[in-house]
C-alpha positions in Angstrom: 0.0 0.0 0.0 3.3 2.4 0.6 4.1 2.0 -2.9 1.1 2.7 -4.5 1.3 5.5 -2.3 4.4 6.6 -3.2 4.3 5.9 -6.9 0.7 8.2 -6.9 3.0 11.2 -5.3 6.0 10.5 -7.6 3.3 10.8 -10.5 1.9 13.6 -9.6 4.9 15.4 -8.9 6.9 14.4 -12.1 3.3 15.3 -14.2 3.4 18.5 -12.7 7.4 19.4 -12.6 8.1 21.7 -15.8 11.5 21.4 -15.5 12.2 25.5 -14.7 12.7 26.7 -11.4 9.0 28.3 -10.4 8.0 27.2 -6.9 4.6 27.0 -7.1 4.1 28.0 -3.8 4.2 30.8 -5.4 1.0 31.2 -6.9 -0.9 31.0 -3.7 -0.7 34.3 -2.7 -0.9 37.8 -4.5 -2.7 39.4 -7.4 -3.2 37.3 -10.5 -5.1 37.4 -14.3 -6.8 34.7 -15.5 -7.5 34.2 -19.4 -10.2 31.8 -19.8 -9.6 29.3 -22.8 -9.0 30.8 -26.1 -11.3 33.8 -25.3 -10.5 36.8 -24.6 -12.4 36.9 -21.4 -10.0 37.8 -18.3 -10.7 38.3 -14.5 -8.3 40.2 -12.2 -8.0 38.9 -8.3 -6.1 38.8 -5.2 -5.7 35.8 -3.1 -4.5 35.0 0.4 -4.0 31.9 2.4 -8.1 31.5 3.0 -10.0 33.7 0.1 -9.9 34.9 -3.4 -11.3 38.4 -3.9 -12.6 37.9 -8.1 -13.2 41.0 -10.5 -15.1 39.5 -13.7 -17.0 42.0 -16.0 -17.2 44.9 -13.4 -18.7 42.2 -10.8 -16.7 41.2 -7.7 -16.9 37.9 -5.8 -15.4 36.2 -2.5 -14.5 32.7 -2.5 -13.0 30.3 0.2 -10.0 29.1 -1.1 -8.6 25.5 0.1 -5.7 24.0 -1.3 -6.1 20.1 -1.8 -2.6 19.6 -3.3 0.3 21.7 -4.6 -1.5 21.5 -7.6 -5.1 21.8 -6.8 -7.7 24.0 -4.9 -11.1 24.1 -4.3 -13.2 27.8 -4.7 -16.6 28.1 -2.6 -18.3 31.4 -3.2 -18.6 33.3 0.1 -22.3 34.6 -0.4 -23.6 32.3 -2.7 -26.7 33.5 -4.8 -27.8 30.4 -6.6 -27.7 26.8 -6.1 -25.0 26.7 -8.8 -22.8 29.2 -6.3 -23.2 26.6 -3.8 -21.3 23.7 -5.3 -17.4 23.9 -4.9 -15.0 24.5 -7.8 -12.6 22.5 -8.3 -9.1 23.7 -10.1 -6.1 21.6 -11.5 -3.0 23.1 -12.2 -1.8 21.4 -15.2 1.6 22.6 -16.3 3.8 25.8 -14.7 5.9 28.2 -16.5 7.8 31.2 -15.2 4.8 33.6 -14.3 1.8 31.7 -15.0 -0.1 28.4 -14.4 -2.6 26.6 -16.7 -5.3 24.9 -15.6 -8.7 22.9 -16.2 -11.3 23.4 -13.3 -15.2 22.0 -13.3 -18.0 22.3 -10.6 -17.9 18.8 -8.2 -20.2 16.9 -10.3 -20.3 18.5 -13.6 -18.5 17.4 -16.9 -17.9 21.0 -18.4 -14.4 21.5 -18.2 -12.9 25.2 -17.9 -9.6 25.6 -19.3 -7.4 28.7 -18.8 -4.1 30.5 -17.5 -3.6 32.1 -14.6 -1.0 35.2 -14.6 0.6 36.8 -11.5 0.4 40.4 -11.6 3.7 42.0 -10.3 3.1 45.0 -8.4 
C-alpha cells in the first residue's frame, strides 16, 4: 500500500514538474489574471491563504479558497446566490511556466471543463 502511495505522489509530482525553477508555492498568494480558454475573457484577483477576492466584468466575488494539493484548490463562493454558487469549484494546475499556471477546473459533479491560465500580476 506504501508504494502505490508513493508511486501516486511520484506521478503527480513528475506530471506537474516543468523542468524551470517556479515554486509554485508561489502562486498562492498575490494578485493574478486569468484568461479563460482561447477567449479573450479575463478576470483580475487577489488571493490570500483563505480567500480569493474575483473581478469578472465589473462584478466582484469572495471565495473560500482551500488547497487540496500543490497543484489543486477548491473555490466556494462566500455569499452564494444560486444553487450553482453553492457547489465547490474544483481547479487543477496542469503545467507551470515562469509567471503563469494553466489549468482545467469544473463544478464537483459537472462534466464542463474550464480551461485557462492564470498570470501573477507583479506589483
Amino acid at each position: 500500500m506504501r508504494f502505490l502511495l508513493y508511486i501516486i505522489s511520484a506521478s503527480v509530482f513528475i506530471s506537474c514538474n516543468t523542468g524551470n525553477k517556479t515554486d509554485v508555492l508561489s502562486f498562492r498568494e498575490g494578485h493574478f489574471k486569468t484568461y479563460l480558454g482561447e477567449r479573450k475573457d479575463s478576470s483580475n484577483f487577489y488571493r490570500t491563504k483563505d480567500l480569493q477576492i474575483e473581478t469578472y466584468k465589473n462584478k466582484t466575488d469572495t471565495f473560500h479558497i482551500r488547497w487540496i494539493s500543490n497543484f489543486e484548490y477548491e473555490l466556494l463562493k462566500v455569499n452564494p446566490q444560486s444553487k450553482l454558487d453553492s457547489i465547490p469549484f474544483k481547479v487543477r494546475i496542469t503545467a507551470i511556466k515562469n509567471n503563469y499556471y494553466k489549468f482545467k477546473g469544473a463544478y464537483l459533479g459537472s462534466d464542463f471543463v474550464q480551461s485557462g491560465t492564470t498570470h501573477i500580476i507583479q506589483d
